[in-house]
Amino acid sequence: MQKVTLTVNGREVTAEIDERTLLLEFVRDTAGLTGTHNGCMEARCGCCAVEVDGDIVKSCNVLAVQVDGAEVTTIEGLAPQKLGPVQQVTTQTLAGVYEPVDAIRSSVEDLHPLQAAFHRCHALQCGFCTPGMVMVLKDFLEENPSPCRDDVRKAIAGNLCRCTGYQHIVDAAMEAAEVMRGSGATTTDD
Ligand code: FES
Ligand code: FES
């Protein structure tokens, strides 16, 4: 066992962990942040991408002890949720019964430009790949603020999506790039 401390989304998390614990497992099981997904555990799908000291890594391919002391940003760190008031909504239970439940809504306006663009451009279906896509594209757009569509496709070459066909993901990245450049434009062209 080894003591490891990571600063995850600005919060210090310390734990005694098995030396074989993956960064992915530390983020999900120790820090309790399940937005980072496990899609393959073989560094193939990109669902587990997080930022470590400013660089994107596939967290299934890194041991937590290797990055002891690092600053880690996960998808949850892009837009700290401003929780709204508790609202009553109706939802269907596993038994098929519709029941009122309490829900806490957060605001779309608080999202990172990439998250907002994914929302507007319908760049996700099941959403399993989305956290990794957004993290990789955030890092890419910070370094390449004016990409062409082919640049975006190359940037997400290590991220697999089984649902969307990628077209709307590229749309979202192009839209977010404009917003992040400060133009305020929200339209895209092919
Ligand atoms: S779970 Fe890490 S790349 Fe697929
Ligand atoms: S939206 Fe389903 S895997 Fe990408």
CSV table of N, CA and C in Angstrom, one decimal, residues 12-162:
chain,number,residue,atom,x,y,z
A,12,GLU,N,-8.0,18.5,-2.7
A,12,GLU,CA,-7.0,17.5,-2.4
A,12,GLU,C,-7.6,16.2,-1.9
A,13,VAL,N,-7.1,15.1,-2.6
A,13,VAL,CA,-7.6,13.8,-2.2
A,13,VAL,C,-6.4,12.9,-1.9
A,14,THR,N,-6.4,12.4,-0.6
A,14,THR,CA,-5.3,11.6,-0.1
A,14,THR,C,-5.9,10.2,0.2
A,15,ALA,N,-5.2,9.2,-0.2
A,15,ALA,CA,-5.6,7.8,0.2
A,15,ALA,C,-4.4,6.8,0.2
A,16,GLU,N,-4.6,5.8,1.0
A,16,GLU,CA,-3.6,4.7,1.0
A,16,GLU,C,-4.1,3.7,0.0
A,17,ILE,N,-3.4,3.5,-1.1
A,17,ILE,CA,-3.9,2.7,-2.2
A,17,ILE,C,-2.9,1.6,-2.5
A,18,ASP,N,-3.4,0.5,-3.1
A,18,ASP,CA,-2.6,-0.5,-3.7
A,18,ASP,C,-1.7,0.1,-4.8
A,19,GLU,N,-0.5,-0.2,-4.9
A,19,GLU,CA,0.4,0.4,-5.9
A,19,GLU,C,-0.1,0.2,-7.3
A,20,ARG,N,-0.9,-0.9,-7.5
A,20,ARG,CA,-1.4,-1.2,-8.9
A,20,ARG,C,-2.7,-0.4,-9.3
A,21,THR,N,-3.1,0.5,-8.3
A,21,THR,CA,-4.3,1.2,-8.6
A,21,THR,C,-4.1,2.2,-9.8
A,22,LEU,N,-5.0,2.1,-10.8
A,22,LEU,CA,-4.9,3.0,-12.0
A,22,LEU,C,-5.4,4.4,-11.6
A,23,LEU,N,-4.9,5.4,-12.3
A,23,LEU,CA,-5.5,6.7,-12.1
A,23,LEU,C,-7.0,6.7,-12.3
A,24,LEU,N,-7.4,6.0,-13.3
A,24,LEU,CA,-8.9,5.9,-13.6
A,24,LEU,C,-9.6,5.4,-12.4
A,25,GLU,N,-9.1,4.4,-11.7
A,25,GLU,CA,-9.7,3.8,-10.5
A,25,GLU,C,-9.7,4.8,-9.4
A,26,PHE,N,-8.6,5.6,-9.2
A,26,PHE,CA,-8.4,6.6,-8.2
A,26,PHE,C,-9.5,7.6,-8.4
A,27,VAL,N,-9.6,8.1,-9.6
A,27,VAL,CA,-10.6,9.2,-9.9
A,27,VAL,C,-12.0,8.7,-9.6
A,28,ARG,N,-12.4,7.5,-10.1
A,28,ARG,CA,-13.7,7.0,-10.0
A,28,ARG,C,-14.0,6.5,-8.6
A,29,ASP,N,-13.2,5.7,-8.0
A,29,ASP,CA,-13.5,5.0,-6.8
A,29,ASP,C,-13.0,5.8,-5.5
A,30,THR,N,-11.9,6.5,-5.6
A,30,THR,CA,-11.4,7.2,-4.4
A,30,THR,C,-11.9,8.6,-4.4
A,31,ALA,N,-11.8,9.3,-5.5
A,31,ALA,CA,-12.3,10.7,-5.5
A,31,ALA,C,-13.8,10.7,-5.8
A,32,GLY,N,-14.4,9.6,-6.2
A,32,GLY,CA,-15.9,9.5,-6.4
A,32,GLY,C,-16.4,10.3,-7.6
A,33,LEU,N,-15.5,10.5,-8.6
A,33,LEU,CA,-15.9,11.2,-9.8
A,33,LEU,C,-16.2,10.3,-10.9
A,34,THR,N,-17.4,9.9,-11.2
A,34,THR,CA,-17.7,8.8,-12.1
A,34,THR,C,-17.9,9.3,-13.5
A,35,GLY,N,-17.7,10.6,-13.8
A,35,GLY,CA,-17.8,11.1,-15.1
A,35,GLY,C,-16.8,10.6,-16.1
A,36,THR,N,-15.6,10.2,-15.5
A,36,THR,CA,-14.5,9.6,-16.3
A,36,THR,C,-14.9,8.2,-16.5
A,37,HIS,N,-15.0,7.8,-17.7
A,37,HIS,CA,-15.6,6.4,-18.0
A,37,HIS,C,-14.5,5.4,-18.3
A,38,ASN,N,-14.8,4.2,-18.0
A,38,ASN,CA,-14.0,3.0,-18.3
A,38,ASN,C,-14.6,2.3,-19.5
A,39,GLY,N,-14.0,2.4,-20.7
A,39,GLY,CA,-14.5,1.8,-21.9
A,39,GLY,C,-13.8,0.6,-22.4
A,40,CYS,N,-12.5,0.5,-22.0
A,40,CYS,CA,-11.7,-0.6,-22.6
A,40,CYS,C,-10.6,-1.1,-21.6
A,41,MET,N,-10.1,-0.2,-20.8
A,41,MET,CA,-8.9,-0.5,-20.0
A,41,MET,C,-7.7,-0.8,-20.8
A,42,GLU,N,-7.6,-0.5,-22.0
A,42,GLU,CA,-6.5,-0.9,-22.9
A,42,GLU,C,-6.0,0.3,-23.7
A,43,ALA,N,-6.3,1.5,-23.2
A,43,ALA,CA,-5.8,2.8,-23.9
A,43,ALA,C,-6.3,2.8,-25.3
A,44,ARG,N,-7.4,2.3,-25.6
A,44,ARG,CA,-7.9,2.3,-27.0
A,44,ARG,C,-9.1,3.3,-27.3
A,45,CYS,N,-9.9,3.5,-26.3
A,45,CYS,CA,-11.2,4.1,-26.6
A,45,CYS,C,-11.2,5.6,-26.2
A,46,GLY,N,-10.4,6.1,-25.3
A,46,GLY,CA,-10.3,7.5,-24.9
A,46,GLY,C,-11.4,7.9,-24.0
A,47,CYS,N,-12.3,7.0,-23.5
A,47,CYS,CA,-13.4,7.4,-22.6
A,47,CYS,C,-12.8,7.9,-21.3
A,48,CYS,N,-11.6,7.5,-20.9
A,48,CYS,CA,-11.1,7.8,-19.6
A,48,CYS,C,-10.1,9.0,-19.6
A,49,ALA,N,-10.1,9.8,-20.6
A,49,ALA,CA,-9.2,10.9,-20.7
A,49,ALA,C,-9.4,11.9,-19.6
A,50,VAL,N,-8.3,12.3,-19.0
A,50,VAL,CA,-8.3,13.4,-18.0
A,50,VAL,C,-7.0,14.2,-18.2
A,51,GLU,N,-7.0,15.4,-17.6
A,51,GLU,CA,-5.9,16.3,-17.7
A,51,GLU,C,-5.0,16.1,-16.4
A,52,VAL,N,-3.7,15.8,-16.6
A,52,VAL,CA,-2.8,15.7,-15.5
A,52,VAL,C,-1.7,16.8,-15.7
A,53,ASP,N,-1.6,17.7,-14.8
A,53,ASP,CA,-0.6,18.8,-14.9
A,53,ASP,C,-0.7,19.4,-16.3
A,54,GLY,N,-1.8,19.6,-16.8
A,54,GLY,CA,-2.0,20.3,-18.1
A,54,GLY,C,-1.9,19.5,-19.3
A,55,ASP,N,-1.6,18.2,-19.2
A,55,ASP,CA,-1.5,17.3,-20.3
A,55,ASP,C,-2.6,16.2,-20.3
A,56,ILE,N,-3.1,15.9,-21.5
A,56,ILE,CA,-4.2,14.9,-21.5
A,56,ILE,C,-3.5,13.5,-21.4
A,57,VAL,N,-4.1,12.6,-20.5
A,57,VAL,CA,-3.6,11.2,-20.5
A,57,VAL,C,-4.9,10.3,-20.5
A,58,LYS,N,-4.6,9.1,-20.9
A,58,LYS,CA,-5.7,8.1,-20.8
A,58,LYS,C,-5.5,7.5,-19.4
A,59,SER,N,-6.4,7.7,-18.5
A,59,SER,CA,-6.2,7.4,-17.1
A,59,SER,C,-6.2,5.9,-16.8
A,60,CYS,N,-6.6,5.1,-17.8
A,60,CYS,CA,-6.5,3.6,-17.6
A,60,CYS,C,-5.1,3.1,-17.9
A,61,ASN,N,-4.3,4.0,-18.4
A,61,ASN,CA,-2.9,3.6,-18.8
A,61,ASN,C,-1.9,4.2,-17.9
A,62,VAL,N,-2.3,4.8,-16.7
A,62,VAL,CA,-1.4,5.5,-15.8
A,62,VAL,C,-1.7,5.0,-14.4
A,63,LEU,N,-0.6,4.6,-13.6
A,63,LEU,CA,-0.8,4.3,-12.2
A,63,LEU,C,-1.0,5.6,-11.4
A,64,ALA,N,-1.8,5.5,-10.4
A,64,ALA,CA,-2.0,6.7,-9.6
A,64,ALA,C,-0.7,7.1,-8.9
A,65,VAL,N,0.1,6.1,-8.5
A,65,VAL,CA,1.3,6.4,-7.8
A,65,VAL,C,2.3,7.1,-8.7
A,66,GLN,N,2.2,6.9,-10.0
A,66,GLN,CA,3.1,7.6,-11.0
A,66,GLN,C,2.8,9.1,-11.0
A,67,VAL,N,1.6,9.5,-10.6
A,67,VAL,CA,1.3,11.0,-10.7
A,67,VAL,C,1.0,11.5,-9.3
A,68,ASP,N,1.6,10.9,-8.3
A,68,ASP,CA,1.4,11.4,-6.9
A,68,ASP,C,1.8,12.9,-6.9
A,69,GLY,N,0.9,13.7,-6.3
A,69,GLY,CA,1.2,15.1,-6.2
A,69,GLY,C,0.7,16.0,-7.3
A,70,ALA,N,0.1,15.3,-8.3
A,70,ALA,CA,-0.3,16.1,-9.6
A,70,ALA,C,-1.6,16.8,-9.4
A,71,GLU,N,-1.8,17.7,-10.3
A,71,GLU,CA,-3.1,18.4,-10.4
A,71,GLU,C,-3.9,17.6,-11.5
A,72,VAL,N,-5.1,17.1,-11.2
A,72,VAL,CA,-5.9,16.4,-12.1
A,72,VAL,C,-7.2,17.1,-12.4
A,73,THR,N,-7.5,17.3,-13.7
A,73,THR,CA,-8.8,17.8,-14.0
A,73,THR,C,-9.6,16.8,-14.7
A,74,THR,N,-10.8,16.6,-14.2
A,74,THR,CA,-11.8,15.6,-14.9
A,74,THR,C,-12.9,16.4,-15.5
A,75,ILE,N,-13.8,15.7,-16.2
A,75,ILE,CA,-14.9,16.4,-16.8
A,75,ILE,C,-15.7,17.2,-15.8
A,76,GLU,N,-15.8,16.7,-14.6
A,76,GLU,CA,-16.6,17.4,-13.6
A,76,GLU,C,-15.9,18.8,-13.2
A,77,GLY,N,-14.6,18.9,-13.5
A,77,GLY,CA,-13.9,20.2,-13.2
A,77,GLY,C,-14.1,21.3,-14.2
A,78,LEU,N,-14.7,20.9,-15.4
A,78,LEU,CA,-14.8,21.9,-16.4
A,78,LEU,C,-15.9,23.0,-16.1
A,79,ALA,N,-16.9,22.6,-15.5
A,79,ALA,CA,-18.0,23.5,-15.2
A,79,ALA,C,-18.6,23.1,-13.8
A,80,PRO,N,-17.9,23.7,-12.8
A,80,PRO,CA,-18.4,23.4,-11.4
A,80,PRO,C,-19.9,23.7,-11.4
A,81,GLN,N,-20.6,22.7,-11.0
A,81,GLN,CA,-22.1,22.8,-11.0
A,81,GLN,C,-22.6,23.9,-10.0
A,82,LYS,N,-23.4,24.8,-10.6
A,82,LYS,CA,-24.2,25.7,-9.7
A,82,LYS,C,-25.5,25.0,-9.5
A,83,LEU,N,-25.7,24.5,-8.3
A,83,LEU,CA,-26.9,23.7,-8.1
A,83,LEU,C,-28.1,24.6,-7.9
A,84,GLY,N,-29.2,24.4,-8.6
A,84,GLY,CA,-30.4,25.1,-8.5
A,84,GLY,C,-31.2,24.6,-7.4
A,85,PRO,N,-32.4,25.2,-7.2
A,85,PRO,CA,-33.3,24.7,-6.1
A,85,PRO,C,-33.8,23.3,-6.4
A,86,VAL,N,-34.2,22.6,-5.4
A,86,VAL,CA,-34.7,21.3,-5.6
A,86,VAL,C,-36.1,21.4,-6.3
A,87,GLN,N,-36.3,20.6,-7.3
A,87,GLN,CA,-37.6,20.7,-8.0
A,87,GLN,C,-38.2,19.3,-8.0
A,88,GLN,N,-39.5,19.3,-8.1
A,88,GLN,CA,-40.2,18.0,-8.2
A,88,GLN,C,-40.4,17.7,-9.6
A,89,VAL,N,-39.9,16.5,-10.1
A,89,VAL,CA,-40.2,16.0,-11.4
A,89,VAL,C,-40.8,14.6,-11.3
A,90,THR,N,-41.4,14.2,-12.4
A,90,THR,CA,-42.1,12.9,-12.4
A,90,THR,C,-41.2,12.0,-13.2
A,91,THR,N,-40.9,10.8,-12.7
A,91,THR,CA,-40.0,9.9,-13.4
A,91,THR,C,-40.6,8.5,-13.3
A,92,GLN,N,-40.2,7.6,-14.2
A,92,GLN,CA,-40.7,6.3,-14.2
A,92,GLN,C,-39.7,5.4,-13.4
A,93,THR,N,-40.2,4.7,-12.4
A,93,THR,CA,-39.4,3.8,-11.6
A,93,THR,C,-39.1,2.5,-12.4
A,94,LEU,N,-38.2,1.7,-11.8
A,94,LEU,CA,-37.9,0.4,-12.5
A,94,LEU,C,-39.1,-0.5,-12.6
A,95,ALA,N,-40.1,-0.3,-11.6
A,95,ALA,CA,-41.3,-1.1,-11.7
A,95,ALA,C,-42.3,-0.5,-12.7
A,96,GLY,N,-41.9,0.5,-13.4
A,96,GLY,CA,-42.8,1.1,-14.4
A,96,GLY,C,-43.8,2.1,-13.9
A,97,VAL,N,-43.7,2.5,-12.7
A,97,VAL,CA,-44.7,3.4,-12.0
A,97,VAL,C,-44.1,4.8,-12.2
A,98,TYR,N,-45.0,5.7,-12.5
A,98,TYR,CA,-44.6,7.1,-12.5
A,98,TYR,C,-44.7,7.8,-11.1
A,99,GLU,N,-43.6,8.3,-10.6
A,99,GLU,CA,-43.7,8.9,-9.3
A,99,GLU,C,-43.0,10.2,-9.3
A,100,PRO,N,-43.4,11.2,-8.4
A,100,PRO,CA,-42.7,12.4,-8.3
A,100,PRO,C,-41.4,12.2,-7.5
A,101,VAL,N,-40.3,12.8,-7.9
A,101,VAL,CA,-39.0,12.7,-7.2
A,101,VAL,C,-38.4,14.1,-7.1
A,102,ASP,N,-37.5,14.3,-6.2
A,102,ASP,CA,-36.8,15.6,-6.0
A,102,ASP,C,-35.6,15.5,-7.0
A,103,ALA,N,-35.4,16.6,-7.7
A,103,ALA,CA,-34.3,16.7,-8.6
A,103,ALA,C,-33.7,18.1,-8.4
A,104,ILE,N,-32.3,18.1,-8.6
A,104,ILE,CA,-31.6,19.3,-8.5
A,104,ILE,C,-31.1,19.7,-9.9
A,105,ARG,N,-31.5,20.8,-10.4
A,105,ARG,CA,-31.2,21.2,-11.8
A,105,ARG,C,-30.0,22.1,-11.7
A,106,SER,N,-29.1,21.9,-12.7
A,106,SER,CA,-28.0,22.9,-12.9
A,106,SER,C,-28.2,23.6,-14.2
A,107,SER,N,-27.6,24.7,-14.4
A,107,SER,CA,-27.9,25.5,-15.5
A,107,SER,C,-26.9,25.3,-16.7
A,108,VAL,N,-27.5,25.2,-17.9
A,108,VAL,CA,-26.7,25.0,-19.1
A,108,VAL,C,-25.8,26.1,-19.4
A,109,GLU,N,-26.2,27.3,-18.9
A,109,GLU,CA,-25.3,28.5,-19.2
A,109,GLU,C,-24.0,28.4,-18.4
A,110,ASP,N,-23.9,27.5,-17.4
A,110,ASP,CA,-22.7,27.4,-16.6
A,110,ASP,C,-21.7,26.4,-17.3
A,111,LEU,N,-22.1,25.8,-18.4
A,111,LEU,CA,-21.2,24.8,-19.0
A,111,LEU,C,-20.0,25.4,-19.7
A,112,HIS,N,-18.9,24.6,-19.8
A,112,HIS,CA,-17.8,25.0,-20.6
A,112,HIS,C,-18.3,25.1,-22.0
A,113,PRO,N,-17.6,26.0,-22.9
A,113,PRO,CA,-18.1,26.2,-24.2
A,113,PRO,C,-18.2,24.8,-25.0
A,114,LEU,N,-17.3,23.9,-24.7
A,114,LEU,CA,-17.4,22.6,-25.4
A,114,LEU,C,-18.6,21.8,-25.0
A,115,GLN,N,-18.9,21.8,-23.7
A,115,GLN,CA,-20.0,21.1,-23.2
A,115,GLN,C,-21.3,21.7,-23.8
A,116,ALA,N,-21.4,23.1,-23.8
A,116,ALA,CA,-22.5,23.7,-24.4
A,116,ALA,C,-22.7,23.4,-25.9
A,117,ALA,N,-21.5,23.4,-26.6
A,117,ALA,CA,-21.6,23.1,-28.0
A,117,ALA,C,-22.0,21.7,-28.3
A,118,PHE,N,-21.6,20.7,-27.5
A,118,PHE,CA,-22.0,19.4,-27.6
A,118,PHE,C,-23.5,19.3,-27.4
A,119,HIS,N,-24.0,20.1,-26.5
A,119,HIS,CA,-25.5,20.1,-26.2
A,119,HIS,C,-26.2,20.6,-27.4
A,120,ARG,N,-25.8,21.8,-27.9
A,120,ARG,CA,-26.5,22.5,-29.0
A,120,ARG,C,-26.4,21.7,-30.3
A,121,CYS,N,-25.2,21.1,-30.5
A,121,CYS,CA,-25.0,20.4,-31.8
A,121,CYS,C,-25.5,18.9,-31.8
A,122,HIS,N,-26.0,18.5,-30.7
A,122,HIS,CA,-26.5,17.1,-30.6
A,122,HIS,C,-25.3,16.1,-30.9
A,123,ALA,N,-24.1,16.4,-30.2
A,123,ALA,CA,-22.9,15.7,-30.5
A,123,ALA,C,-22.8,14.5,-29.6
A,124,LEU,N,-23.9,14.0,-29.0
A,124,LEU,CA,-23.8,12.8,-28.2
A,124,LEU,C,-25.1,12.1,-28.4
A,125,GLN,N,-25.0,10.8,-28.2
A,125,GLN,CA,-26.3,10.0,-28.2
A,125,GLN,C,-26.3,9.2,-26.8
A,126,CYS,N,-25.6,8.1,-26.7
A,126,CYS,CA,-25.5,7.5,-25.3
A,126,CYS,C,-24.7,8.3,-24.4
A,127,GLY,N,-23.7,9.0,-24.9
A,127,GLY,CA,-22.9,9.9,-24.0
A,127,GLY,C,-21.7,9.2,-23.4
A,128,PHE,N,-21.5,7.9,-23.7
A,128,PHE,CA,-20.4,7.2,-22.9
A,128,PHE,C,-19.1,7.8,-23.3
A,129,CYS,N,-18.9,8.1,-24.6
A,129,CYS,CA,-17.6,8.6,-25.0
A,129,CYS,C,-17.4,10.1,-24.7
A,130,THR,N,-18.5,10.8,-24.4
A,130,THR,CA,-18.5,12.3,-24.3
A,130,THR,C,-17.5,12.9,-23.4
A,131,PRO,N,-17.4,12.4,-22.1
A,131,PRO,CA,-16.4,13.0,-21.2
A,131,PRO,C,-14.9,13.0,-21.8
A,132,GLY,N,-14.6,11.9,-22.4
A,132,GLY,CA,-13.2,11.8,-23.0
A,132,GLY,C,-13.1,12.7,-24.2
A,133,MET,N,-14.1,12.7,-25.0
A,133,MET,CA,-14.1,13.6,-26.2
A,133,MET,C,-13.9,15.0,-25.8
A,134,VAL,N,-14.7,15.5,-24.8
A,134,VAL,CA,-14.6,16.9,-24.3
A,134,VAL,C,-13.3,17.2,-23.7
A,135,MET,N,-12.7,16.3,-22.9
A,135,MET,CA,-11.4,16.6,-22.3
A,135,MET,C,-10.3,16.7,-23.4
A,136,VAL,N,-10.3,15.8,-24.3
A,136,VAL,CA,-9.3,15.8,-25.4
A,136,VAL,C,-9.5,17.0,-26.3
A,137,LEU,N,-10.7,17.4,-26.6
A,137,LEU,CA,-10.9,18.6,-27.4
A,137,LEU,C,-10.6,19.9,-26.7
A,138,LYS,N,-10.8,19.9,-25.4
A,138,LYS,CA,-10.5,21.1,-24.6
A,138,LYS,C,-9.0,21.3,-24.7
A,139,ASP,N,-8.2,20.3,-24.5
A,139,ASP,CA,-6.8,20.4,-24.5
A,139,ASP,C,-6.3,20.8,-25.9
A,140,PHE,N,-7.0,20.2,-26.9
A,140,PHE,CA,-6.6,20.5,-28.3
A,140,PHE,C,-6.9,21.9,-28.7
A,141,LEU,N,-8.1,22.4,-28.3
A,141,LEU,CA,-8.5,23.8,-28.7
A,141,LEU,C,-7.7,24.8,-28.0
A,142,GLU,N,-7.3,24.5,-26.8
A,142,GLU,CA,-6.4,25.5,-26.1
A,142,GLU,C,-5.1,25.7,-26.8
A,143,GLU,N,-4.6,24.6,-27.4
A,143,GLU,CA,-3.4,24.7,-28.2
A,143,GLU,C,-3.6,25.1,-29.6
A,144,ASN,N,-4.8,24.8,-30.2
A,144,ASN,CA,-5.0,25.1,-31.6
A,144,ASN,C,-6.4,25.8,-31.7
A,145,PRO,N,-6.4,27.1,-31.5
A,145,PRO,CA,-7.6,27.8,-31.4
A,145,PRO,C,-8.4,28.0,-32.7
A,146,SER,N,-7.7,27.8,-33.8
A,146,SER,CA,-8.4,27.9,-35.1
A,146,SER,C,-8.2,26.7,-36.0
A,147,PRO,N,-8.7,25.6,-35.6
A,147,PRO,CA,-8.5,24.4,-36.4
A,147,PRO,C,-9.4,24.3,-37.6
A,148,CYS,N,-9.1,23.4,-38.5
A,148,CYS,CA,-10.0,23.1,-39.6
A,148,CYS,C,-10.7,21.8,-39.1
A,149,ARG,N,-11.6,21.3,-39.9
A,149,ARG,CA,-12.4,20.1,-39.5
A,149,ARG,C,-11.5,18.9,-39.5
A,150,ASP,N,-10.5,18.8,-40.4
A,150,ASP,CA,-9.6,17.7,-40.4
A,150,ASP,C,-8.7,17.7,-39.2
A,151,ASP,N,-8.3,18.9,-38.8
A,151,ASP,CA,-7.5,18.9,-37.5
A,151,ASP,C,-8.3,18.3,-36.4
A,152,VAL,N,-9.6,18.7,-36.3
A,152,VAL,CA,-10.4,18.2,-35.2
A,152,VAL,C,-10.5,16.6,-35.3
A,153,ARG,N,-10.7,16.2,-36.5
A,153,ARG,CA,-10.8,14.7,-36.7
A,153,ARG,C,-9.5,14.0,-36.2
A,154,LYS,N,-8.4,14.6,-36.5
A,154,LYS,CA,-7.1,14.0,-36.1
A,154,LYS,C,-7.0,14.1,-34.6
A,155,ALA,N,-7.5,15.1,-34.0
A,155,ALA,CA,-7.3,15.3,-32.5
A,155,ALA,C,-8.1,14.2,-31.8
A,156,ILE,N,-9.2,13.8,-32.4
A,156,ILE,CA,-10.1,12.8,-31.7
A,156,ILE,C,-9.9,11.4,-32.2
A,157,ALA,N,-8.7,11.2,-32.9
A,157,ALA,CA,-8.5,9.9,-33.5
A,157,ALA,C,-8.3,8.8,-32.5
A,158,GLY,N,-7.9,9.2,-31.3
A,158,GLY,CA,-7.8,8.2,-30.2
A,158,GLY,C,-9.1,8.0,-29.4
A,159,ASN,N,-10.2,8.6,-29.8
A,159,ASN,CA,-11.4,8.5,-29.1
A,159,ASN,C,-12.5,7.8,-29.9
A,160,LEU,N,-13.0,6.7,-29.4
A,160,LEU,CA,-14.0,6.0,-30.2
A,160,LEU,C,-15.4,6.4,-29.8
A,161,CYS,N,-16.3,6.5,-30.8
A,161,CYS,CA,-17.7,6.8,-30.5
A,161,CYS,C,-18.5,5.8,-31.3
A,162,ARG,N,-19.4,5.0,-30.6
A,162,ARG,CA,-20.1,4.0,-31.3
A,162,ARG,C,-21.4,4.5,-31.9
